[in-house]
mmCIF file of C-alpha atoms and ligand atoms in Angstrom:
data_model
loop_
_atom_site.group_PDB
_atom_site.id
_atom_site.type_symbol
_atom_site.label_atom_id
_atom_site.label_comp_id
_atom_site.label_asym_id
_atom_site.label_seq_id
_atom_site.Cartn_x
_atom_site.Cartn_y
_atom_site.Cartn_z
ATOM 1 C CA MET A 1 -2.542 -13.588 8.298
ATOM 2 C CA ALA A 2 -1.561 -12.186 4.928
ATOM 3 C CA HIS A 3 1.998 -11.297 4.024
ATOM 4 C CA VAL A 4 1.735 -7.683 2.873
ATOM 5 C CA ILE A 5 4.058 -6.624 0.051
ATOM 6 C CA ALA A 6 4.152 -2.872 -0.566
ATOM 7 C CA VAL A 7 5.549 -1.651 -3.882
ATOM 8 C CA ALA A 8 6.492 2.034 -4.033
ATOM 9 C CA GLY A 9 8.499 4.542 -6.047
ATOM 10 C CA LYS A 10 8.424 7.908 -7.748
ATOM 11 C CA GLY A 11 5.812 8.245 -10.536
ATOM 12 C CA GLY A 12 6.716 6.907 -13.958
ATOM 13 C CA VAL A 13 9.558 4.587 -12.941
ATOM 14 C CA GLY A 14 7.599 1.436 -13.814
ATOM 15 C CA LYS A 15 6.373 0.596 -10.314
ATOM 16 C CA THR A 16 2.873 -0.380 -11.490
ATOM 17 C CA THR A 17 4.253 -2.516 -14.327
ATOM 18 C CA LEU A 18 6.501 -4.463 -11.942
ATOM 19 C CA CYS A 19 3.734 -4.683 -9.334
ATOM 20 C CA GLY A 20 1.407 -6.278 -11.924
ATOM 21 C CA MET A 21 4.104 -8.725 -12.998
ATOM 22 C CA LEU A 22 4.770 -9.618 -9.363
ATOM 23 C CA ILE A 23 1.064 -10.379 -8.797
ATOM 24 C CA GLN A 24 0.926 -12.487 -11.943
ATOM 25 C CA TYR A 25 4.058 -14.414 -10.954
ATOM 26 C CA LEU A 26 2.815 -15.099 -7.415
ATOM 27 C CA CYS A 27 -0.437 -16.413 -8.935
ATOM 28 C CA GLU A 28 1.528 -18.665 -11.302
ATOM 29 C CA LYS A 29 3.571 -19.974 -8.397
ATOM 30 C CA GLY A 30 0.308 -21.075 -6.761
ATOM 31 C CA LYS A 31 0.538 -18.432 -4.014
ATOM 32 C CA GLY A 32 -2.974 -17.119 -4.726
ATOM 33 C CA PRO A 33 -5.535 -15.958 -4.080
ATOM 34 C CA ILE A 34 -3.788 -12.591 -3.937
ATOM 35 C CA LEU A 35 -5.447 -9.372 -2.887
ATOM 36 C CA ALA A 36 -4.071 -6.650 -5.160
ATOM 37 C CA VAL A 37 -4.588 -3.117 -3.847
ATOM 38 C CA ASP A 38 -4.119 -0.125 -6.110
ATOM 39 C CA ALA A 39 -3.344 2.577 -3.564
ATOM 40 C CA ASP A 40 -1.943 5.057 -6.080
ATOM 41 C CA ALA A 41 -4.583 7.426 -7.457
ATOM 42 C CA ASN A 42 -2.358 8.042 -10.500
ATOM 43 C CA SER A 43 -1.686 4.472 -11.445
ATOM 44 C CA ASN A 44 -3.680 1.919 -13.405
ATOM 45 C CA LEU A 45 -2.851 -1.438 -11.929
ATOM 46 C CA ASN A 46 -6.097 -2.810 -13.405
ATOM 47 C CA GLU A 47 -4.855 -2.105 -16.937
ATOM 48 C CA VAL A 48 -1.577 -3.874 -16.295
ATOM 49 C CA LEU A 49 -3.542 -6.824 -14.877
ATOM 50 C CA GLY A 50 -6.152 -6.646 -17.657
ATOM 51 C CA VAL A 51 -9.306 -6.158 -15.549
ATOM 52 C CA GLU A 52 -12.082 -3.557 -15.597
ATOM 53 C CA VAL A 53 -12.889 -1.467 -12.520
ATOM 54 C CA GLU A 54 -16.296 0.117 -11.997
ATOM 55 C CA THR A 55 -16.140 1.433 -8.442
ATOM 56 C CA THR A 56 -13.203 2.580 -6.366
ATOM 57 C CA LEU A 57 -13.135 2.760 -2.583
ATOM 58 C CA GLY A 58 -12.737 6.517 -3.030
ATOM 59 C CA ASP A 59 -16.109 6.582 -4.842
ATOM 60 C CA VAL A 60 -17.709 4.620 -2.019
ATOM 61 C CA ARG A 61 -16.164 6.842 0.632
ATOM 62 C CA GLU A 62 -17.373 9.941 -1.184
ATOM 63 C CA GLU A 63 -20.853 8.486 -1.600
ATOM 64 C CA ILE A 64 -21.154 7.663 2.093
ATOM 65 C CA ALA A 65 -19.554 10.871 3.352
ATOM 66 C CA ARG A 66 -22.116 12.827 1.341
ATOM 67 C CA ALA A 67 -25.052 10.487 1.936
ATOM 68 C CA GLU A 68 -26.528 12.387 4.836
ATOM 69 C CA LEU A 69 -26.341 15.689 3.003
ATOM 70 C CA ALA A 70 -27.815 14.395 -0.237
ATOM 71 C CA SER A 71 -31.475 14.952 -1.000
ATOM 72 C CA GLU A 72 -31.743 11.279 -2.011
ATOM 73 C CA ASN A 73 -29.934 9.283 0.614
ATOM 74 C CA PRO A 74 -28.626 6.061 -1.030
ATOM 75 C CA ILE A 75 -28.671 4.184 2.299
ATOM 76 C CA PRO A 76 -31.859 2.065 2.397
ATOM 77 C CA ALA A 77 -34.192 2.736 5.325
ATOM 78 C CA GLY A 78 -33.457 0.412 8.221
ATOM 79 C CA MET A 79 -29.843 -0.230 7.150
ATOM 80 C CA SER A 80 -27.027 1.215 9.233
ATOM 81 C CA LYS A 81 -24.371 3.386 7.630
ATOM 82 C CA ALA A 82 -21.715 0.826 8.616
ATOM 83 C CA ASP A 83 -23.607 -2.100 7.032
ATOM 84 C CA TYR A 84 -24.208 -0.123 3.872
ATOM 85 C CA ALA A 85 -20.523 0.851 3.698
ATOM 86 C CA GLU A 86 -19.446 -2.766 4.125
ATOM 87 C CA ARG A 87 -21.748 -3.890 1.323
ATOM 88 C CA ARG A 88 -20.481 -1.175 -1.013
ATOM 89 C CA PHE A 89 -16.837 -1.929 -0.146
ATOM 90 C CA GLU A 90 -17.522 -5.524 -1.146
ATOM 91 C CA ASP A 91 -19.035 -4.301 -4.438
ATOM 92 C CA ALA A 92 -15.756 -2.506 -5.112
ATOM 93 C CA LEU A 93 -13.766 -5.766 -4.977
ATOM 94 C CA VAL A 94 -13.020 -6.923 -8.536
ATOM 95 C CA GLU A 95 -12.724 -10.708 -8.637
ATOM 96 C CA ASP A 96 -10.494 -12.570 -11.090
ATOM 97 C CA ASP A 97 -9.351 -16.220 -11.144
ATOM 98 C CA ASP A 98 -6.297 -16.004 -8.882
ATOM 99 C CA PHE A 99 -6.495 -12.480 -7.549
ATOM 100 C CA ASP A 100 -8.985 -9.888 -6.386
ATOM 101 C CA LEU A 101 -8.381 -6.186 -6.911
ATOM 102 C CA LEU A 102 -9.352 -3.217 -4.773
ATOM 103 C CA VAL A 103 -8.797 0.264 -6.141
ATOM 104 C CA MET A 104 -8.485 2.970 -3.503
ATOM 105 C CA GLY A 105 -9.098 5.849 -5.914
ATOM 106 C CA ARG A 106 -8.647 9.390 -4.797
ATOM 107 C CA THR A 107 -8.058 10.034 -1.131
ATOM 108 C CA GLN A 108 -8.983 13.644 -0.649
ATOM 109 C CA GLY A 109 -12.178 15.548 -0.852
ATOM 110 C CA LYS A 110 -14.373 17.894 1.091
ATOM 111 C CA GLY A 111 -16.061 16.636 4.208
ATOM 112 C CA CYS A 112 -14.939 14.339 6.984
ATOM 113 C CA TYR A 113 -13.627 10.943 6.053
ATOM 114 C CA CYS A 114 -12.752 9.681 9.512
ATOM 115 C CA PHE A 115 -15.798 7.429 9.761
ATOM 116 C CA VAL A 116 -15.375 5.792 6.364
ATOM 117 C CA ASN A 117 -11.586 5.605 6.681
ATOM 118 C CA GLY A 118 -12.116 3.733 9.918
ATOM 119 C CA LEU A 119 -14.498 1.338 8.153
ATOM 120 C CA LEU A 120 -12.032 0.860 5.343
ATOM 121 C CA GLN A 121 -9.338 0.037 7.852
ATOM 122 C CA THR A 122 -11.616 -2.542 9.498
ATOM 123 C CA GLN A 123 -12.529 -4.007 6.118
ATOM 124 C CA LEU A 124 -8.888 -4.378 5.085
ATOM 125 C CA ALA A 125 -8.017 -5.937 8.423
ATOM 126 C CA LYS A 126 -10.815 -8.451 7.753
ATOM 127 C CA TYR A 127 -9.481 -9.214 4.266
ATOM 128 C CA GLN A 128 -6.106 -9.904 5.829
ATOM 129 C CA ASN A 129 -7.384 -13.254 7.019
ATOM 130 C CA ASN A 130 -8.755 -14.251 3.604
ATOM 131 C CA TYR A 131 -5.613 -13.999 1.496
ATOM 132 C CA PRO A 132 -2.089 -15.367 1.937
ATOM 133 C CA TYR A 133 -0.687 -12.296 0.151
ATOM 134 C CA ILE A 134 -1.739 -8.679 -0.197
ATOM 135 C CA VAL A 135 0.239 -6.720 -2.794
ATOM 136 C CA VAL A 136 -0.124 -2.943 -2.630
ATOM 137 C CA ASP A 137 0.822 -0.506 -5.390
ATOM 138 C CA ASN A 138 1.538 2.646 -3.349
ATOM 139 C CA GLU A 139 1.962 6.262 -4.193
ATOM 140 C CA ALA A 140 5.330 7.813 -3.355
ATOM 141 C CA GLY A 141 3.967 9.435 -0.191
ATOM 142 C CA MET A 142 2.909 6.029 1.206
ATOM 143 C CA GLU A 143 -0.131 7.825 2.581
ATOM 144 C CA HIS A 144 -2.292 4.745 3.179
ATOM 145 C CA ILE A 145 0.510 3.191 5.136
ATOM 146 C CA SER A 146 1.451 6.279 7.124
ATOM 147 C CA ARG A 147 -2.211 6.894 8.015
ATOM 148 C CA GLY A 148 -2.575 3.349 9.240
ATOM 149 C CA VAL A 149 -5.225 2.386 6.638
ATOM 150 C CA LEU A 150 -3.224 -0.684 5.594
ATOM 151 C CA PRO A 151 -2.895 -3.282 8.294
ATOM 152 C CA SER A 152 0.801 -4.181 8.169
ATOM 153 C CA MET A 153 3.786 -4.591 5.858
ATOM 154 C CA GLN A 154 6.270 -7.445 5.755
ATOM 155 C CA THR A 155 8.069 -6.629 2.492
ATOM 156 C CA ALA A 156 8.685 -3.242 0.862
ATOM 157 C CA ILE A 157 9.841 -3.237 -2.744
ATOM 158 C CA LEU A 158 11.052 0.198 -3.760
ATOM 159 C CA VAL A 159 11.344 0.875 -7.487
ATOM 160 C CA SER A 160 13.551 3.463 -9.139
ATOM 161 C CA ASP A 161 14.606 4.141 -12.683
ATOM 162 C CA CYS A 162 18.260 4.420 -13.541
ATOM 163 C CA SER A 163 18.589 8.018 -12.318
ATOM 164 C CA ARG A 164 20.140 9.633 -9.246
ATOM 165 C CA ARG A 165 16.904 11.473 -8.549
ATOM 166 C CA GLY A 166 14.907 8.248 -8.711
ATOM 167 C CA VAL A 167 17.254 6.634 -6.192
ATOM 168 C CA GLN A 168 17.113 9.713 -3.954
ATOM 169 C CA ALA A 169 13.282 9.579 -4.044
ATOM 170 C CA VAL A 170 13.412 5.950 -2.998
ATOM 171 C CA GLY A 171 15.814 6.899 -0.187
ATOM 172 C CA ARG A 172 13.124 9.254 1.131
ATOM 173 C CA ILE A 173 10.462 6.535 0.889
ATOM 174 C CA ALA A 174 12.752 4.198 2.856
ATOM 175 C CA GLU A 175 12.968 6.904 5.564
ATOM 176 C CA LEU A 176 9.157 7.243 5.579
ATOM 177 C CA ILE A 177 8.831 3.497 6.066
ATOM 178 C CA LYS A 178 11.129 3.681 9.091
ATOM 179 C CA GLU A 179 8.984 6.468 10.525
ATOM 180 C CA CYS A 180 5.772 4.440 9.997
ATOM 181 C CA ASP A 181 6.862 2.022 12.695
ATOM 182 C CA MET A 182 5.792 -1.032 10.699
ATOM 183 C CA HIS A 183 9.165 -2.775 10.747
ATOM 184 C CA PRO A 184 9.002 -4.795 7.505
ATOM 185 C CA ASP A 185 11.324 -7.805 7.318
ATOM 186 C CA THR A 186 12.646 -6.719 3.922
ATOM 187 C CA VAL A 187 13.075 -3.269 2.391
ATOM 188 C CA GLY A 188 14.777 -3.588 -0.979
ATOM 189 C CA LEU A 189 15.367 -1.650 -4.163
ATOM 190 C CA ILE A 190 14.754 -2.654 -7.780
ATOM 191 C CA ILE A 191 16.342 -0.511 -10.466
ATOM 192 C CA ASN A 192 14.039 -0.634 -13.489
ATOM 193 C CA ARG A 193 14.593 0.396 -17.111
ATOM 194 C CA ALA A 194 18.379 0.006 -16.849
ATOM 195 C CA PRO A 195 19.944 0.269 -20.314
ATOM 196 C CA GLY A 196 21.308 -3.171 -21.155
ATOM 197 C CA GLY A 197 20.324 -4.271 -17.643
ATOM 198 C CA LYS A 198 23.503 -2.642 -16.251
ATOM 199 C CA LEU A 199 24.066 -0.044 -13.521
ATOM 200 C CA ASN A 200 26.547 2.779 -14.021
ATOM 201 C CA ASP A 201 28.987 3.845 -11.291
ATOM 202 C CA GLY A 202 27.060 7.035 -10.426
ATOM 203 C CA ILE A 203 23.913 5.051 -9.633
ATOM 204 C CA LYS A 204 25.849 2.456 -7.665
ATOM 205 C CA GLU A 205 27.354 5.271 -5.567
ATOM 206 C CA GLU A 206 23.932 6.846 -4.954
ATOM 207 C CA ILE A 207 22.449 3.515 -3.867
ATOM 208 C CA GLU A 208 25.272 3.137 -1.376
ATOM 209 C CA LYS A 209 24.936 6.730 -0.179
ATOM 210 C CA GLN A 210 21.212 6.215 0.482
ATOM 211 C CA GLY A 211 21.981 2.991 2.350
ATOM 212 C CA LEU A 212 19.606 0.971 0.136
ATOM 213 C CA HIS A 213 19.633 -2.782 -0.296
ATOM 214 C CA LEU A 214 19.653 -3.641 -4.008
ATOM 215 C CA LEU A 215 17.412 -6.611 -4.824
ATOM 216 C CA GLY A 216 18.144 -6.548 -8.539
ATOM 217 C CA VAL A 217 18.193 -4.739 -11.858
ATOM 218 C CA VAL A 218 15.488 -4.917 -14.558
ATOM 219 C CA PRO A 219 16.387 -3.901 -18.116
ATOM 220 C CA GLN A 220 14.769 -1.338 -20.375
ATOM 221 C CA ASP A 221 12.664 -3.250 -22.907
ATOM 222 C CA GLU A 222 10.718 -1.859 -25.830
ATOM 223 C CA THR A 223 8.075 -4.640 -25.869
ATOM 224 C CA VAL A 224 6.908 -3.692 -22.347
ATOM 225 C CA TYR A 225 6.542 -0.091 -23.426
ATOM 226 C CA GLU A 226 4.710 -1.066 -26.637
ATOM 227 C CA TYR A 227 2.252 -3.219 -24.669
ATOM 228 C CA ASP A 228 1.484 -0.217 -22.475
ATOM 229 C CA CYS A 229 1.020 2.102 -25.459
ATOM 230 C CA GLU A 230 -1.349 -0.393 -27.085
ATOM 231 C CA GLY A 231 -3.272 -0.927 -23.816
ATOM 232 C CA LYS A 232 -2.346 -4.630 -23.650
ATOM 233 C CA PRO A 233 -1.964 -6.178 -20.171
ATOM 234 C CA THR A 234 1.628 -7.086 -19.275
ATOM 235 C CA ALA A 235 0.338 -10.506 -18.232
ATOM 236 C CA GLY A 236 0.282 -11.307 -21.956
ATOM 237 C CA LEU A 237 4.012 -10.676 -22.472
ATOM 238 C CA PRO A 238 5.934 -13.678 -23.799
ATOM 239 C CA GLU A 239 7.562 -15.943 -21.219
ATOM 240 C CA ASP A 240 11.056 -15.052 -22.414
ATOM 241 C CA ASN A 241 10.510 -11.309 -22.099
ATOM 242 C CA PRO A 242 13.666 -9.938 -20.397
ATOM 243 C CA VAL A 243 11.728 -7.731 -17.924
ATOM 244 C CA LYS A 244 9.497 -10.629 -16.907
ATOM 245 C CA MET A 245 12.512 -12.929 -16.510
ATOM 246 C CA ALA A 246 14.534 -10.399 -14.486
ATOM 247 C CA LEU A 247 11.618 -9.722 -12.139
ATOM 248 C CA ARG A 248 10.993 -13.438 -11.609
ATOM 249 C CA GLU A 249 14.622 -13.981 -10.692
ATOM 250 C CA ILE A 250 14.377 -11.196 -8.092
ATOM 251 C CA VAL A 251 11.098 -12.550 -6.647
ATOM 252 C CA ASP A 252 12.588 -16.054 -6.376
ATOM 253 C CA LYS A 253 15.322 -14.662 -4.121
ATOM 254 C CA LEU A 254 12.857 -12.950 -1.757
ATOM 255 C CA VAL A 255 11.690 -14.704 1.365
ATOM 256 C CA LEU A 256 7.946 -14.704 0.869
HETATM 257 N N1 LIG B 301 11.513 -2.210 -17.965
HETATM 258 C C1 LIG B 301 10.805 -1.400 -18.755
HETATM 259 N N2 LIG B 301 11.174 -1.197 -20.044
HETATM 260 C C2 LIG B 301 10.472 -0.357 -20.850
HETATM 261 N N3 LIG B 301 9.388 0.321 -20.474
HETATM 262 C C3 LIG B 301 8.973 0.170 -19.188
HETATM 263 C C4 LIG B 301 9.641 -0.705 -18.279
HETATM 264 N N4 LIG B 301 8.980 -0.651 -17.098
HETATM 265 C C5 LIG B 301 7.956 0.202 -17.266
HETATM 266 N N5 LIG B 301 7.950 0.701 -18.515
HETATM 267 C C6 LIG B 301 7.025 1.702 -19.088
HETATM 268 O O1 LIG B 301 7.180 2.912 -18.358
HETATM 269 C C7 LIG B 301 5.939 3.605 -18.269
HETATM 270 C C8 LIG B 301 5.620 3.898 -16.805
HETATM 271 O O2 LIG B 301 5.386 2.672 -16.164
HETATM 272 P P1 LIG B 301 4.357 2.527 -14.964
HETATM 273 O O3 LIG B 301 3.036 3.103 -15.307
HETATM 274 O O4 LIG B 301 4.431 1.125 -14.517
HETATM 275 O O5 LIG B 301 5.081 3.484 -13.924
HETATM 276 P P2 LIG B 301 4.680 3.942 -12.489
HETATM 277 O O6 LIG B 301 5.957 4.112 -11.769
HETATM 278 O O7 LIG B 301 3.698 3.052 -11.884
HETATM 279 O O8 LIG B 301 4.081 5.338 -12.788
HETATM 280 P P3 LIG B 301 2.748 6.013 -12.269
HETATM 281 O O9 LIG B 301 2.848 6.014 -10.786
HETATM 282 O O10 LIG B 301 2.818 7.357 -12.909
HETATM 283 O O11 LIG B 301 1.659 5.115 -12.801
HETATM 284 C C9 LIG B 301 4.917 2.710 -18.954
HETATM 285 O O12 LIG B 301 4.761 3.166 -20.273
HETATM 286 C C10 LIG B 301 5.567 1.325 -18.930
HETATM 287 O O13 LIG B 301 5.154 0.497 -19.985
#
């Protein structure tokens, strides 16, 4: 069974960047094949990882939910809706050397999604046996986890920037995780984009107030930002990049 690592945080704090670096590092450590799941409709994990995505699970869900209403039903005659959905979900899996990527895409729309959400849940449960690790880039609401679409969670990595509000947002996500009844072994915080890689006293106080376990601090680094602006995958960052090195040190301390 896969070890599921969920990465979450408020938008813009660098969650997707760190998630991509984590996937790359696990691959380098020989922990692959990894299933990477982009569960945040606003993030672009594929860009960070440097892969193209043609179909999202959201597209497939939409297509199937509307199939019966459409004048041209895409489901071939003689094929069940469930078999067609499974085939299309497999089409949506982007395969790379050491990881595969699934992009959830948008989660809301008109019509009933219960049937396809159920299929998606089954499909993900099936994938759980094919990969040693599943790494999920979540939106702040952790919707896929709270709705039970994702099978389980052993490690939650919560990312905040160096702001009180970022830490407070993470505190709320930690509460949500408790309410989800998934009981991960580790729930820890990474502070990203810290100037000079240091925490100030106000942030330290807030972390304590929220009762969060600090895994480590990642510095602000202009090269990471430039790579993003130029659309270059973070996988291509030099080995001695300070963000890459800080994240690796944190991952090495995790029990995975
Ligand atoms: N340590 C860092 N130093 C400098 N820039 C960083 C660092 N981490 C992330 N960034 C930059 O911050 C911006 C936001 O990062 P990213 O897209 O990973 O955030 P996010 O939390 O996933 O946001 P969203 O959910 O909106 O996608 C990007 O331009 C990224 O390159």
